[in-house]
Short mmCIF file of C-alpha atoms and ligand atoms in Angstrom, two decimals:
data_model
loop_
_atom_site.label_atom_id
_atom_site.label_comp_id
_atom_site.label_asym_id
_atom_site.label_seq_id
_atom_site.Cartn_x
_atom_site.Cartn_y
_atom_site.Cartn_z
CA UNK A 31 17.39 -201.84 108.19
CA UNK A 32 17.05 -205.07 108.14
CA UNK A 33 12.76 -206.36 108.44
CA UNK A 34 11.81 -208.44 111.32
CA UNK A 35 8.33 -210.07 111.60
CA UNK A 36 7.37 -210.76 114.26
CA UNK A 37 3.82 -213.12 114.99
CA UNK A 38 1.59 -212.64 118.02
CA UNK A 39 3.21 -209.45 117.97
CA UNK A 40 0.87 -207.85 120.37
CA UNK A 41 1.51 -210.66 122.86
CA UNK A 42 3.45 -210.74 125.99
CA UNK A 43 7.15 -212.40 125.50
CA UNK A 44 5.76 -210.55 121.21
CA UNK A 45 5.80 -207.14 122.24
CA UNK A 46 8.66 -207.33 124.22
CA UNK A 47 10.82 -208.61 121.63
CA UNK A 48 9.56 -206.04 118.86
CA UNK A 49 10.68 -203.26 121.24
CA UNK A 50 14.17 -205.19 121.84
CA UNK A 51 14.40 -205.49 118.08
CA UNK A 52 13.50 -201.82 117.70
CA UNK A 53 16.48 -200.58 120.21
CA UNK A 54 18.71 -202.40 118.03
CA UNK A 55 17.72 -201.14 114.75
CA UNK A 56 15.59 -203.72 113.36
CA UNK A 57 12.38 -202.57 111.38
CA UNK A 58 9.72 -204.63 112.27
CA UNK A 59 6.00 -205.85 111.01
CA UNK A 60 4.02 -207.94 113.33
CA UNK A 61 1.07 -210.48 112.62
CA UNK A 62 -1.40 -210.52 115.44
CA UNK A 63 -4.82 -211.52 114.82
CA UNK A 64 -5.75 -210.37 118.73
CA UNK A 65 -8.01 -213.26 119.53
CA UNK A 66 -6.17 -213.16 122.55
CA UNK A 67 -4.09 -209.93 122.73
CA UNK A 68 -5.29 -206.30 122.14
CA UNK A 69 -3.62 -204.45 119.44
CA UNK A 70 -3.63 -201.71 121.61
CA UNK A 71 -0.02 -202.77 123.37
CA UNK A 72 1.09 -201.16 120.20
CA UNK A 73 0.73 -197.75 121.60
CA UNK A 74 3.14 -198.71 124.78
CA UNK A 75 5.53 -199.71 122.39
CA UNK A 76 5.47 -196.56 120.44
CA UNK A 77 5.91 -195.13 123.62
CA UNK A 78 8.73 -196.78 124.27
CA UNK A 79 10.48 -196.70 121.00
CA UNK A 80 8.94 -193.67 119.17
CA UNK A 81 8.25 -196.09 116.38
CA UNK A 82 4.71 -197.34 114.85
CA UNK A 83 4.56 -200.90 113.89
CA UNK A 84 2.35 -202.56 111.45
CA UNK A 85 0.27 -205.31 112.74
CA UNK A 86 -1.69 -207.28 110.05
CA UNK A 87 -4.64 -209.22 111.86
CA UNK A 88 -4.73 -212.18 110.05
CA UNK A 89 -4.62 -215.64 111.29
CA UNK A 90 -2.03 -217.58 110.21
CA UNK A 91 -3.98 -220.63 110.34
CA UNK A 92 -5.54 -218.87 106.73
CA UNK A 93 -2.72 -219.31 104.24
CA UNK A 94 -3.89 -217.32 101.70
CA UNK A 95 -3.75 -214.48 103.92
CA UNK A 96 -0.80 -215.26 105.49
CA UNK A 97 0.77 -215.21 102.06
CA UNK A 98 -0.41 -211.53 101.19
CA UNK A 99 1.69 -210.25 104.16
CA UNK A 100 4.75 -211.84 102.68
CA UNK A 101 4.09 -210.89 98.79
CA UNK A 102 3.64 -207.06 100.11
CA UNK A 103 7.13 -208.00 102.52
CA UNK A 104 9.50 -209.29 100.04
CA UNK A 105 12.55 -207.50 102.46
CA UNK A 106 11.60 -210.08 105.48
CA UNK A 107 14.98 -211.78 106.68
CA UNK A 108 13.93 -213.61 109.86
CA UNK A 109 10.56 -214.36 110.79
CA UNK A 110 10.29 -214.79 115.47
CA UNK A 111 7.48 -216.84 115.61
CA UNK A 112 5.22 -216.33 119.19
CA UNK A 113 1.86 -216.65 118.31
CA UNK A 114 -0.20 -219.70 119.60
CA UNK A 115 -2.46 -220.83 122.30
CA UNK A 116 -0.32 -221.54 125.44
CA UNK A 117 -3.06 -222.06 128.48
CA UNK A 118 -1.95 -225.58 129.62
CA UNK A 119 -5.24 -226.39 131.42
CA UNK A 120 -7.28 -225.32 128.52
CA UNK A 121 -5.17 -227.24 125.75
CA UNK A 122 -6.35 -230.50 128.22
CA UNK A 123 -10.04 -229.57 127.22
CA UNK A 124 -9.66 -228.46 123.86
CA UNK A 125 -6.70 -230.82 122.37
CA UNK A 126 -8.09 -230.51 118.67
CA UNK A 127 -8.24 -226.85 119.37
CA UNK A 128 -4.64 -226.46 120.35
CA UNK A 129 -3.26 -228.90 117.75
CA UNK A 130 -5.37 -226.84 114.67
CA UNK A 131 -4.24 -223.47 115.70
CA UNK A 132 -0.38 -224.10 116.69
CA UNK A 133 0.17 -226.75 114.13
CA UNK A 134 -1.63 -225.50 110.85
CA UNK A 135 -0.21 -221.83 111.74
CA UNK A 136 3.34 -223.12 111.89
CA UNK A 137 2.73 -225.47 108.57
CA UNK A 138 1.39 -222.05 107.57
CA UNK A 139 4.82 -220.03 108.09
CA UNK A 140 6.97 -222.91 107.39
CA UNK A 141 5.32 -222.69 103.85
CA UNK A 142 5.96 -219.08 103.53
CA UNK A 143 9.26 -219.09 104.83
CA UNK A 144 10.54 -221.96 101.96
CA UNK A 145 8.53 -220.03 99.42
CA UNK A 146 9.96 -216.78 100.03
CA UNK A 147 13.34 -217.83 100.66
CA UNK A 148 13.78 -216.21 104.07
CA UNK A 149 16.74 -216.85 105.82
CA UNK A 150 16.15 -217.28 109.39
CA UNK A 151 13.49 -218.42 111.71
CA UNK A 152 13.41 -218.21 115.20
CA UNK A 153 10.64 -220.44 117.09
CA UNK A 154 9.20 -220.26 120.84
CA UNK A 155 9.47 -223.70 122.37
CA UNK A 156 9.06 -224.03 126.29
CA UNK A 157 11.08 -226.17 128.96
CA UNK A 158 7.77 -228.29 128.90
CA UNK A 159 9.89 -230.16 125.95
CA UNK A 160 11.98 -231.58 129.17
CA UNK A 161 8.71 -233.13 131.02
CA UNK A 162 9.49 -234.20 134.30
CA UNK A 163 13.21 -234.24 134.19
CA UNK A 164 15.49 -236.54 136.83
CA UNK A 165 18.84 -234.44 136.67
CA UNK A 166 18.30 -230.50 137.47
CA UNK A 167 19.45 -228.40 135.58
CA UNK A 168 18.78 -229.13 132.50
CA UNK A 169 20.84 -228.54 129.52
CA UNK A 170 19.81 -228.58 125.84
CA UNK A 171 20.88 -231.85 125.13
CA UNK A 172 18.85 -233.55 128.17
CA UNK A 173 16.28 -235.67 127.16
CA UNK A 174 12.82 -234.57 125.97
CA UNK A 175 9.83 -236.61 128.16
CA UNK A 176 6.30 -237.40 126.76
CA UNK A 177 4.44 -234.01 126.93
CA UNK A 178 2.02 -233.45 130.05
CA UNK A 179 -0.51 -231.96 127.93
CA UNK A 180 -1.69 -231.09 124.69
CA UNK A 181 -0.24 -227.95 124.53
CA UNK A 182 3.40 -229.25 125.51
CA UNK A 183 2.39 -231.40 122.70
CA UNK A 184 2.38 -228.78 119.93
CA UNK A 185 5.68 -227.20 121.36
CA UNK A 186 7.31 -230.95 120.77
CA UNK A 187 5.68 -231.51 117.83
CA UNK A 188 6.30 -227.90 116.78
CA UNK A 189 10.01 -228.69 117.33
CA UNK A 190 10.01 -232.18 115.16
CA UNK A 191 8.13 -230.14 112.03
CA UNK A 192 11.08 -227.57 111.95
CA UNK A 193 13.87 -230.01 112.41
CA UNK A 194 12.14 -231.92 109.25
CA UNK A 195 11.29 -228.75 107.60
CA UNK A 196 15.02 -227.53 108.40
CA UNK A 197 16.29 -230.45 106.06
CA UNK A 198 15.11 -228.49 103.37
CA UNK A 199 16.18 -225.38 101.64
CA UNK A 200 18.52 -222.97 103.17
CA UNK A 201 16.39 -221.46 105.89
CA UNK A 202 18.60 -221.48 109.02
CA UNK A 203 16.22 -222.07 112.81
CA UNK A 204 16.71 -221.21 115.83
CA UNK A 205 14.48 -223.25 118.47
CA UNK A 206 14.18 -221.52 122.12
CA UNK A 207 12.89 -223.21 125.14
CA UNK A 208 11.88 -220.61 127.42
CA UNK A 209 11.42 -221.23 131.17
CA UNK A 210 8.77 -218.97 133.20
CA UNK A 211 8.94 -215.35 131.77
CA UNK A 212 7.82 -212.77 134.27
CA UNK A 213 7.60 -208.99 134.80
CA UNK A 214 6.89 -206.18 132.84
CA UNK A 215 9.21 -204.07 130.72
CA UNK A 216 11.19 -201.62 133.41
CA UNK A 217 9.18 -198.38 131.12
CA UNK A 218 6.00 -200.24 132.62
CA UNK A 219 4.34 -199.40 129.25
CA UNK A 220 3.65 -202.40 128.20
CA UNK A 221 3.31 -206.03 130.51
CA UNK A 222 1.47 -209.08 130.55
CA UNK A 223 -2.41 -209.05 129.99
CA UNK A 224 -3.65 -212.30 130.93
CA UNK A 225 -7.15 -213.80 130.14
CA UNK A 226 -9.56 -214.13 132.84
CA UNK A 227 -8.13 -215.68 135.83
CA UNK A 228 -4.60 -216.04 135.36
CA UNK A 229 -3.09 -219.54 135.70
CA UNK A 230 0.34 -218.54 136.03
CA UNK A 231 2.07 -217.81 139.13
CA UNK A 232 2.93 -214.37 138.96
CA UNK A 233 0.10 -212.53 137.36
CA UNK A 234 -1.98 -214.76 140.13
CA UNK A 235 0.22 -213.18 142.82
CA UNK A 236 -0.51 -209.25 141.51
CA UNK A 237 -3.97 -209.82 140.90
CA UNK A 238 -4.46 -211.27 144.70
CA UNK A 239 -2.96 -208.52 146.07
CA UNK A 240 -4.55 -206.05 144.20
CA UNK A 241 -8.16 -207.74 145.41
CA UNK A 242 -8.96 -208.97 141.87
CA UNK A 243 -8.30 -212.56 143.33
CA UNK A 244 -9.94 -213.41 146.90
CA UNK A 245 -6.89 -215.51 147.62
CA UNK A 246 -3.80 -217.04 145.84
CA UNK A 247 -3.74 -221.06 146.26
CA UNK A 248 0.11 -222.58 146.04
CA UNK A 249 -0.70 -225.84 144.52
CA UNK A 250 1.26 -228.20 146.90
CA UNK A 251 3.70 -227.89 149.71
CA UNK A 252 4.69 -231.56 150.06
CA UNK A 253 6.86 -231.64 146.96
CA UNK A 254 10.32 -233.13 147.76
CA UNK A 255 12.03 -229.69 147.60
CA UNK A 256 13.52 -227.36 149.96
CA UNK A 257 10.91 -225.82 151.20
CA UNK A 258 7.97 -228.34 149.57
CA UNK A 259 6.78 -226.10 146.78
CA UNK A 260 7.27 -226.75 143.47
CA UNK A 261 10.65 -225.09 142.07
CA UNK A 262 10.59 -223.22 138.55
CA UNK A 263 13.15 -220.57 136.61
CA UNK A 264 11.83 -217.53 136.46
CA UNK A 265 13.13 -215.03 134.05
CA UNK A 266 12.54 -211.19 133.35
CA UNK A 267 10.30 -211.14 130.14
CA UNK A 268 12.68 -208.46 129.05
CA UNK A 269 15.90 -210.76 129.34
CA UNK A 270 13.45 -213.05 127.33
CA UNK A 271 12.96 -211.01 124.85
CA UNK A 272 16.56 -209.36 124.15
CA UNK A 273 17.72 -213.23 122.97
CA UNK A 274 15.21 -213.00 119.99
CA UNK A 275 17.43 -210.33 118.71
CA UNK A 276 20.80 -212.04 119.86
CA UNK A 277 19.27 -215.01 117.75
CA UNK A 278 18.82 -213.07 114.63
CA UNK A 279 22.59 -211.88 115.22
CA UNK A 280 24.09 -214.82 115.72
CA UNK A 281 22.10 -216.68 112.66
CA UNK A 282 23.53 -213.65 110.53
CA UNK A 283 26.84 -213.72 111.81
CA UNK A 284 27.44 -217.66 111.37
CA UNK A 285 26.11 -218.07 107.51
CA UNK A 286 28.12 -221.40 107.90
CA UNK A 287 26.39 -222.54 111.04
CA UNK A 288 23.99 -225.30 111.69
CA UNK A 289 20.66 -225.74 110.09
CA UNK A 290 18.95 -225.95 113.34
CA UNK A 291 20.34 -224.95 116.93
CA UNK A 292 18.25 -225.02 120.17
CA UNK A 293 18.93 -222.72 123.61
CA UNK A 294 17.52 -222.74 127.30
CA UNK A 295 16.38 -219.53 128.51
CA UNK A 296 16.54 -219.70 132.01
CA UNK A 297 18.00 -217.91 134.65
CA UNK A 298 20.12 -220.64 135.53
CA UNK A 299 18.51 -220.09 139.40
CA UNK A 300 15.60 -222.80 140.82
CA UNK A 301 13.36 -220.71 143.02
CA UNK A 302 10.40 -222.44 144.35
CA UNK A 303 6.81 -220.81 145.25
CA UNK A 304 7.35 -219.79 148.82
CA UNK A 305 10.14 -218.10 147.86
CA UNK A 306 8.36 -216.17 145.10
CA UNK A 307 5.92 -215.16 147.24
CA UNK A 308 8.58 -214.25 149.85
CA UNK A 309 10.02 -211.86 146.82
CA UNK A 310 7.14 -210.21 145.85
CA UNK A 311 6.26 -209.76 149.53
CA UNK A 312 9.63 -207.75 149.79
CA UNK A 313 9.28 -205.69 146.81
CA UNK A 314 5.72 -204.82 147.00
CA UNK A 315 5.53 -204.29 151.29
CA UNK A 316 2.69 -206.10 151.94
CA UNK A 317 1.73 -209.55 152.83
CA UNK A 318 0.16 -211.78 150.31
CA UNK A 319 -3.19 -213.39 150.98
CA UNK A 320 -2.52 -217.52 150.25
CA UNK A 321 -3.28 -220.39 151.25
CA UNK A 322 -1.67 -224.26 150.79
CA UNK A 323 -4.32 -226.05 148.28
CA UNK A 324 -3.80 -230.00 146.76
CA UNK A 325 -0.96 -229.80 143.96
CA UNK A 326 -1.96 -229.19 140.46
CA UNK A 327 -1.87 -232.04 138.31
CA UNK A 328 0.53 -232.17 135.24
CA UNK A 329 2.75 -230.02 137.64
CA UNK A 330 6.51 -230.98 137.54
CA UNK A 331 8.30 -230.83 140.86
CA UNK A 332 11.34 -228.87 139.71
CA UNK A 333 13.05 -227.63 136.60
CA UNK A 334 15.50 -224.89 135.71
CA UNK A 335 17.73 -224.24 133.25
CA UNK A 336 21.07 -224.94 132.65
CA UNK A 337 21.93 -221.49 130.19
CA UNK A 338 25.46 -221.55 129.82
CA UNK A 339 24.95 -222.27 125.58
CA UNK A 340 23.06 -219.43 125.54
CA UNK A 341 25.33 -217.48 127.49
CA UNK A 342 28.48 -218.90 125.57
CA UNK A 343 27.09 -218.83 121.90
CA UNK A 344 24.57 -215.85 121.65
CA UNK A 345 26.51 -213.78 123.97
CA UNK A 346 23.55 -213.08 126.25
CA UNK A 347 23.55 -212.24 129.67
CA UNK A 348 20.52 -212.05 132.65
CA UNK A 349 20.03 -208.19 133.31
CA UNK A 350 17.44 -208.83 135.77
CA UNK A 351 17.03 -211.05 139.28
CA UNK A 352 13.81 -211.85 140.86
CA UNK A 353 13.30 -208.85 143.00
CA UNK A 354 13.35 -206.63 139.70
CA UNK A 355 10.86 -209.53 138.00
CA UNK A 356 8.52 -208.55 140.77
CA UNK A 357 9.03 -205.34 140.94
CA UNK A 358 7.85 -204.78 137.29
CA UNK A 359 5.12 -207.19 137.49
CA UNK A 360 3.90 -205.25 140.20
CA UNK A 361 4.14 -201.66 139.04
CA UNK A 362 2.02 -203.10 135.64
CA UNK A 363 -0.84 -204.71 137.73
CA UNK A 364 -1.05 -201.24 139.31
CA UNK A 365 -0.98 -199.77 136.46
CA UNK A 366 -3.78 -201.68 134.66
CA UNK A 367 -5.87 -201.29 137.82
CA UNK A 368 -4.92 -197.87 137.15
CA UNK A 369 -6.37 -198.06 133.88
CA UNK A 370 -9.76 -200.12 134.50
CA UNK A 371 -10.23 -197.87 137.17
CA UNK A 372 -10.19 -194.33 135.00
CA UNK A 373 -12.39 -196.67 132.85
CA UNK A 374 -15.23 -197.61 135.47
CA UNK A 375 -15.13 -193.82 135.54
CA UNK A 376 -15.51 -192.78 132.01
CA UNK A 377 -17.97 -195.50 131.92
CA UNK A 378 -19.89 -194.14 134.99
CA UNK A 379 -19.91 -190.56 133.40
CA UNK A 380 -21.61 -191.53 130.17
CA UNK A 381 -24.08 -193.47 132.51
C1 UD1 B 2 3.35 -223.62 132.56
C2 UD1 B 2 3.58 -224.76 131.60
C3 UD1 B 2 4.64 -224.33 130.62
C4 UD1 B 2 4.22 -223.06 129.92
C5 UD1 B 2 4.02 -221.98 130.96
C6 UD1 B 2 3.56 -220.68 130.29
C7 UD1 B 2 3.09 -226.82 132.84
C8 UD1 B 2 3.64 -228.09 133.37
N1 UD1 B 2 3.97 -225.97 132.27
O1 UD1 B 2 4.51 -223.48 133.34
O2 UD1 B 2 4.81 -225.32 129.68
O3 UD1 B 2 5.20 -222.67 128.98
O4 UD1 B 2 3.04 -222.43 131.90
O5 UD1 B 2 2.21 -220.52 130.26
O6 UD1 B 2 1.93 -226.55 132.98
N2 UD1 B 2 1.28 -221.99 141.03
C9 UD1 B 2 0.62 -221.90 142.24
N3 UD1 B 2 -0.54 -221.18 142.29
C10 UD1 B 2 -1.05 -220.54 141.20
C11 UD1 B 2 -0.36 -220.65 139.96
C12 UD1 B 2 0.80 -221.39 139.91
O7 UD1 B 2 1.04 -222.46 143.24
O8 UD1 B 2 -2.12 -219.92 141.30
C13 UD1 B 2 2.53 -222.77 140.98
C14 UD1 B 2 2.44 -223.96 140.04
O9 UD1 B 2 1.95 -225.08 140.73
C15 UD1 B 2 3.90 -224.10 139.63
C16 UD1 B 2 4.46 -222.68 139.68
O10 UD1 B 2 3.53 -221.94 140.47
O11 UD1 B 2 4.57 -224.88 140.54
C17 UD1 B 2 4.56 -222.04 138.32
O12 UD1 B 2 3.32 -222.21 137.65
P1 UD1 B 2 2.96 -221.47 136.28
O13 UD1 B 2 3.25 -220.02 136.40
O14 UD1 B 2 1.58 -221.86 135.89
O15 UD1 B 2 4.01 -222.02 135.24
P2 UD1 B 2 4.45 -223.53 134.89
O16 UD1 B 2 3.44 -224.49 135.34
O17 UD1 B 2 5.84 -223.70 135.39
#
């Protein structure tokens, strides 16, 4: 079996790939150091897959550490790398912050990946490489725009180390530029945990209409769009996931291909804010609690993906549509409230 690591394994788009990679025989090990995940999503995907996965909590901003896990892996063939600080709004008060962690932790793996000779590397770049972009959709040979914000920063930059690093040795990467992952995996063992108040859209939407938010604001409705919200591509975390392992494939299968390749991993479908709500309002049978607010700045008006590479090259296909993104989304927040609420009451007993 071929061995997978897998970093910020105990994140979101993380822990959705290890049990993608699982299904399709791949052992796996996982770095996480959980300053912002909990190792315990490990559990829903043993549930899932029947398999226990080895997380090593180390940061990968500490080489020496980072190091040990590959001297005690020598078997690691492809390395996914997902963990780094992606809160746009906080990356705008903390830029040294975000440029330490995602940059040094890269340099990090980079490192280990030349030193140990592994093969393949697949990294998690965002459609905020695109900026503001004028022609919709956007393929992977439109033109990157200065970054709104430190954190699209690191993804660009992020991008421009590998291409250098790729120059060197015989490490073949993969770069992905995801668009808005949503929903939960369809077992509804294991989801998105967001911290605090969520800034993205959809965990905003659950958590209002579970009561944990008073009311969800839509930043803007006088966006030149067809309905004037903003329009993004949203895309089933699962979906997500499954091209990790469709990477790996495809970098083992071409041992002649480029050096460095990038894909879009959209749905291919621009669906703006209303009409998000509108979904979720369908799936879930209630009425969401919003209001119009000012827009949010270092928004971009509308983006989605033109996937047809990914579609064409890695032989991967969108399972899911919107109504099953909010479907799943929806069944996890009620599951977690599920959760916190068997807590309160464990908690209240030993009071
Ligand atoms: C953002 C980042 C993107 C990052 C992604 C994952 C920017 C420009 N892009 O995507 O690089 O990879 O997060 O974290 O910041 N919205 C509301 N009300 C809310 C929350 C969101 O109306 O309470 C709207 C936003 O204005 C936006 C849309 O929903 O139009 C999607 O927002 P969000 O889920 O935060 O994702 P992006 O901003 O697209």
């Amino acid at each position: 079996m071929a061995k997978i690591l897998v970093t910020g394994g105990c994140g979101y788009i993380g822990s959705h790939t290890i049990v993608d990679l699982i299904e399709n025989g791949y052992d796996v090990v996982s770095i996480d150091d959980n300053s912002r995940s909990s190792e315990g999503i490990l559990n829903g995907i043993e549930a899932i897959t029947g398999k226990s996965v080895k997380n090593y909590k180390v940061d990968l901003c500490n080489y020496d550490e980072t190091m040990a896990v590959f001297q005690e892996n020598t078997d690691i063939v492809g390395i996914i790398h997902f963990a780094a600080y992606k809160a746009v709004g906080e990356s705008v008060h903390f830029p040294l912050m975000y440029f330490e962690n995602n940059l040094f932790s890269l340099i990090n793996l980079l490192k280990c990946t030349q030193d140990f000779e592994v093969p393949y590397f697949v990294f998690s770049s965002s459609c905020t490489v695109y900026g503001t972009p004028q022609i919709i959709p956007v393929t992977e040979a439109t033109a990157t725009q200065p970054a709104e914000s430190p954190y699209g920063a690191t993804k660009q930059m992020g991008e421009q180390i590998i291409q250098d690093a790729a120059r060197v040795g015989n490490t073949r990467y993969i770069l992905l530029r995801y668009f808005n992952p949503v929903g939960a995996h369809p077992s509804i063992s294991i989801g998105e945990m967001p911290l605090g108040r969520p800034a993205n859209l959809v965990p905003a939407i659950t958590q209002t209409a579970v009561g944990k938010i008073d009311k969800l604001t839509v930043f803007g409705s006088d966006y030149d769009t067809r309905d004037g919200s903003c329009m993004r591509d949203f895309i089933h975390v699962s979906d997500i996931a499954h091209a990790h392992t469709l990477a790996v494939e495809f970098l083992a299968s071409k041992p002649e291909g480029p050096k460095l390749d990038t894909f879009n991993l959209g749905s291919g479908n621009g669906v703006t804010v209303f009409e998000a709500i509108k979904a979720f309002e369908k799936v879930s049978g209630q009425p969401l609690n919003y209001e119009v607010g000012e827009r949010r700045t270092g928004d971009v008006e509308a983006i989605y993906a033109d996937n047809k590479k990914a579609v064409e090259e890695l032989g991967w296909q969108v399972r899911y549509n919107l109504d099953d993104m909010m479907r799943t989304a929806w069944a996890w927040e009620q599951k977690l409230l599920h959760q916190g609420a068997l807590f309160d009451s464990q908690n209240s007993k030993l009071n």
